[in-house]
């Protein structure tokens, strides 16, 4: 990760894009049947669409969004690789967490260049921050769709309902 280890790329993020593009080209040479994807992470003001275009061999980008219901609007093919809210309210209000994720999904469906969404994590990650032996009151530890005991949370049921509802049939 460039943000955590810029020394891996001689302190220049452009080197990361060059290495990524070269790696994507090599993967395409070995396997012409599959698309190449890379998760960019959160698209912030410091990362632009022009940056993504520095690795043209990447066919589709994964982007993370923790914008409380918002998603980036891009003109390159992408999918939401992580979605959720880091608002502490989501720790105690499962419906709030579910509502934010549903908003992201609805916006993603409306974007012509966005090809879907994956969960950040299926199960709460109680080891993410603080004490590894207990689930702390840190929003990142509560992003799962099931709790640390495997019990489905509101987000699980909300998205299950959304993804299993009958599709509207075209009028004939």
PDB file of N, CA, C and O in Angstrom, residues 52-78:
ATOM      1  N   UNK A  52      -5.891   7.018 -12.188  1.00  0.00           N
ATOM      2  CA  UNK A  52      -6.315   5.672 -12.582  1.00  0.00           C
ATOM      3  C   UNK A  52      -5.941   5.386 -14.033  1.00  0.00           C
ATOM      4  O   UNK A  52      -5.612   4.251 -14.377  1.00  0.00           O
ATOM      5  N   UNK A  53      -5.965   6.401 -14.859  1.00  0.00           N
ATOM      6  CA  UNK A  53      -5.607   6.232 -16.267  1.00  0.00           C
ATOM      7  C   UNK A  53      -4.109   6.010 -16.474  1.00  0.00           C
ATOM      8  O   UNK A  53      -3.674   5.694 -17.580  1.00  0.00           O
ATOM      9  N   UNK A  54      -3.320   6.147 -15.408  1.00  0.00           N
ATOM     10  CA  UNK A  54      -1.884   5.869 -15.496  1.00  0.00           C
ATOM     11  C   UNK A  54      -1.609   4.367 -15.558  1.00  0.00           C
ATOM     12  O   UNK A  54      -0.482   3.956 -15.796  1.00  0.00           O
ATOM     13  N   UNK A  55      -2.642   3.569 -15.306  1.00  0.00           N
ATOM     14  CA  UNK A  55      -2.518   2.109 -15.399  1.00  0.00           C
ATOM     15  C   UNK A  55      -3.605   1.619 -16.370  1.00  0.00           C
ATOM     16  O   UNK A  55      -4.574   0.991 -15.958  1.00  0.00           O
ATOM     17  N   UNK A  56      -3.452   1.931 -17.656  1.00  0.00           N
ATOM     18  CA  UNK A  56      -4.509   1.602 -18.624  1.00  0.00           C
ATOM     19  C   UNK A  56      -4.739   0.110 -18.825  1.00  0.00           C
ATOM     20  O   UNK A  56      -5.783  -0.283 -19.358  1.00  0.00           O
ATOM     21  N   UNK A  57      -3.827  -0.732 -18.383  1.00  0.00           N
ATOM     22  CA  UNK A  57      -4.015  -2.175 -18.536  1.00  0.00           C
ATOM     23  C   UNK A  57      -4.967  -2.751 -17.489  1.00  0.00           C
ATOM     24  O   UNK A  57      -5.375  -3.906 -17.596  1.00  0.00           O
ATOM     25  N   UNK A  58      -5.306  -1.960 -16.478  1.00  0.00           N
ATOM     26  CA  UNK A  58      -6.317  -2.383 -15.505  1.00  0.00           C
ATOM     27  C   UNK A  58      -7.679  -2.164 -16.156  1.00  0.00           C
ATOM     28  O   UNK A  58      -8.006  -1.056 -16.576  1.00  0.00           O
ATOM     29  N   UNK A  59      -8.474  -3.231 -16.251  1.00  0.00           N
ATOM     30  CA  UNK A  59      -9.757  -3.158 -16.945  1.00  0.00           C
ATOM     31  C   UNK A  59     -10.868  -2.560 -16.090  1.00  0.00           C
ATOM     32  O   UNK A  59     -11.764  -1.897 -16.612  1.00  0.00           O
ATOM     33  N   UNK A  60     -10.846  -2.849 -14.803  1.00  0.00           N
ATOM     34  CA  UNK A  60     -11.889  -2.359 -13.905  1.00  0.00           C
ATOM     35  C   UNK A  60     -11.275  -2.097 -12.533  1.00  0.00           C
ATOM     36  O   UNK A  60     -10.459  -2.877 -12.050  1.00  0.00           O
ATOM     37  N   UNK A  61     -11.650  -0.971 -11.951  1.00  0.00           N
ATOM     38  CA  UNK A  61     -11.093  -0.548 -10.671  1.00  0.00           C
ATOM     39  C   UNK A  61     -12.068  -0.840  -9.541  1.00  0.00           C
ATOM     40  O   UNK A  61     -13.266  -0.602  -9.664  1.00  0.00           O
ATOM     41  N   UNK A  62     -11.535  -1.310  -8.420  1.00  0.00           N
ATOM     42  CA  UNK A  62     -12.312  -1.391  -7.192  1.00  0.00           C
ATOM     43  C   UNK A  62     -12.067  -0.120  -6.404  1.00  0.00           C
ATOM     44  O   UNK A  62     -10.925   0.314  -6.274  1.00  0.00           O
ATOM     45  N   UNK A  63     -13.134   0.488  -5.925  1.00  0.00           N
ATOM     46  CA  UNK A  63     -12.982   1.688  -5.098  1.00  0.00           C
ATOM     47  C   UNK A  63     -13.772   1.506  -3.804  1.00  0.00           C
ATOM     48  O   UNK A  63     -14.829   0.885  -3.792  1.00  0.00           O
ATOM     49  N   UNK A  64     -13.227   2.021  -2.736  1.00  0.00           N
ATOM     50  CA  UNK A  64     -13.876   1.945  -1.431  1.00  0.00           C
ATOM     51  C   UNK A  64     -14.659   3.230  -1.201  1.00  0.00           C
ATOM     52  O   UNK A  64     -14.235   4.299  -1.643  1.00  0.00           O
ATOM     53  N   UNK A  65     -15.765   3.115  -0.497  1.00  0.00           N
ATOM     54  CA  UNK A  65     -16.497   4.320  -0.136  1.00  0.00           C
ATOM     55  C   UNK A  65     -17.040   4.207   1.288  1.00  0.00           C
ATOM     56  O   UNK A  65     -17.721   3.253   1.630  1.00  0.00           O
ATOM     57  N   UNK A  66     -16.652   5.159   2.069  1.00  0.00           N
ATOM     58  CA  UNK A  66     -17.163   5.301   3.431  1.00  0.00           C
ATOM     59  C   UNK A  66     -17.722   6.713   3.560  1.00  0.00           C
ATOM     60  O   UNK A  66     -17.461   7.428   4.508  1.00  0.00           O
ATOM     61  N   UNK A  67     -18.488   7.129   2.559  1.00  0.00           N
ATOM     62  CA  UNK A  67     -19.015   8.499   2.469  1.00  0.00           C
ATOM     63  C   UNK A  67     -20.442   8.588   2.981  1.00  0.00           C
ATOM     64  O   UNK A  67     -21.197   9.458   2.582  1.00  0.00           O
ATOM     65  N   UNK A  68     -20.833   7.652   3.804  1.00  0.00           N
ATOM     66  CA  UNK A  68     -22.181   7.643   4.371  1.00  0.00           C
ATOM     67  C   UNK A  68     -23.262   7.732   3.310  1.00  0.00           C
ATOM     68  O   UNK A  68     -24.142   8.587   3.353  1.00  0.00           O
ATOM     69  N   UNK A  69     -23.175   6.843   2.346  1.00  0.00           N
ATOM     70  CA  UNK A  69     -24.210   6.727   1.322  1.00  0.00           C
ATOM     71  C   UNK A  69     -23.808   7.244  -0.030  1.00  0.00           C
ATOM     72  O   UNK A  69     -24.488   7.000  -1.018  1.00  0.00           O
ATOM     73  N   UNK A  70     -22.705   7.965  -0.116  1.00  0.00           N
ATOM     74  CA  UNK A  70     -22.264   8.505  -1.397  1.00  0.00           C
ATOM     75  C   UNK A  70     -21.286   7.567  -2.084  1.00  0.00           C
ATOM     76  O   UNK A  70     -20.683   6.705  -1.451  1.00  0.00           O
ATOM     77  N   UNK A  71     -21.168   7.722  -3.394  1.00  0.00           N
ATOM     78  CA  UNK A  71     -20.179   6.950  -4.139  1.00  0.00           C
ATOM     79  C   UNK A  71     -19.448   7.888  -5.092  1.00  0.00           C
ATOM     80  O   UNK A  71     -19.975   8.931  -5.467  1.00  0.00           O
ATOM     81  N   UNK A  72     -18.234   7.518  -5.477  1.00  0.00           N
ATOM     82  CA  UNK A  72     -17.543   8.341  -6.469  1.00  0.00           C
ATOM     83  C   UNK A  72     -18.197   8.169  -7.838  1.00  0.00           C
ATOM     84  O   UNK A  72     -18.734   7.107  -8.146  1.00  0.00           O
ATOM     85  N   UNK A  73     -18.183   9.196  -8.637  1.00  0.00           N
ATOM     86  CA  UNK A  73     -18.679   9.136 -10.007  1.00  0.00           C
ATOM     87  C   UNK A  73     -17.453   9.159 -10.911  1.00  0.00           C
ATOM     88  O   UNK A  73     -16.717  10.145 -10.932  1.00  0.00           O
ATOM     89  N   UNK A  74     -17.229   8.067 -11.612  1.00  0.00           N
ATOM     90  CA  UNK A  74     -16.036   7.939 -12.440  1.00  0.00           C
ATOM     91  C   UNK A  74     -16.408   7.636 -13.881  1.00  0.00           C
ATOM     92  O   UNK A  74     -17.481   7.100 -14.147  1.00  0.00           O
ATOM     93  N   UNK A  75     -15.512   7.943 -14.779  1.00  0.00           N
ATOM     94  CA  UNK A  75     -15.710   7.629 -16.195  1.00  0.00           C
ATOM     95  C   UNK A  75     -14.840   6.460 -16.638  1.00  0.00           C
ATOM     96  O   UNK A  75     -14.554   6.303 -17.818  1.00  0.00           O
ATOM     97  N   UNK A  76     -14.381   5.670 -15.677  1.00  0.00           N
ATOM     98  CA  UNK A  76     -13.672   4.430 -15.967  1.00  0.00           C
ATOM     99  C   UNK A  76     -14.500   3.308 -15.349  1.00  0.00           C
ATOM    100  O   UNK A  76     -15.228   3.529 -14.378  1.00  0.00           O
ATOM    101  N   UNK A  77     -14.433   2.102 -15.885  1.00  0.00           N
ATOM    102  CA  UNK A  77     -15.186   0.994 -15.280  1.00  0.00           C
ATOM    103  C   UNK A  77     -14.711   0.742 -13.844  1.00  0.00           C
ATOM    104  O   UNK A  77     -13.509   0.710 -13.582  1.00  0.00           O
ATOM    105  N   UNK A  78     -15.678   0.585 -12.934  1.00  0.00           N
ATOM    106  CA  UNK A  78     -15.324   0.352 -11.545  1.00  0.00           C
ATOM    107  C   UNK A  78     -16.427  -0.408 -10.829  1.00  0.00           C
ATOM    108  O   UNK A  78     -17.524  -0.590 -11.358  1.00  0.00           O
TER     109      UNK A  78
END
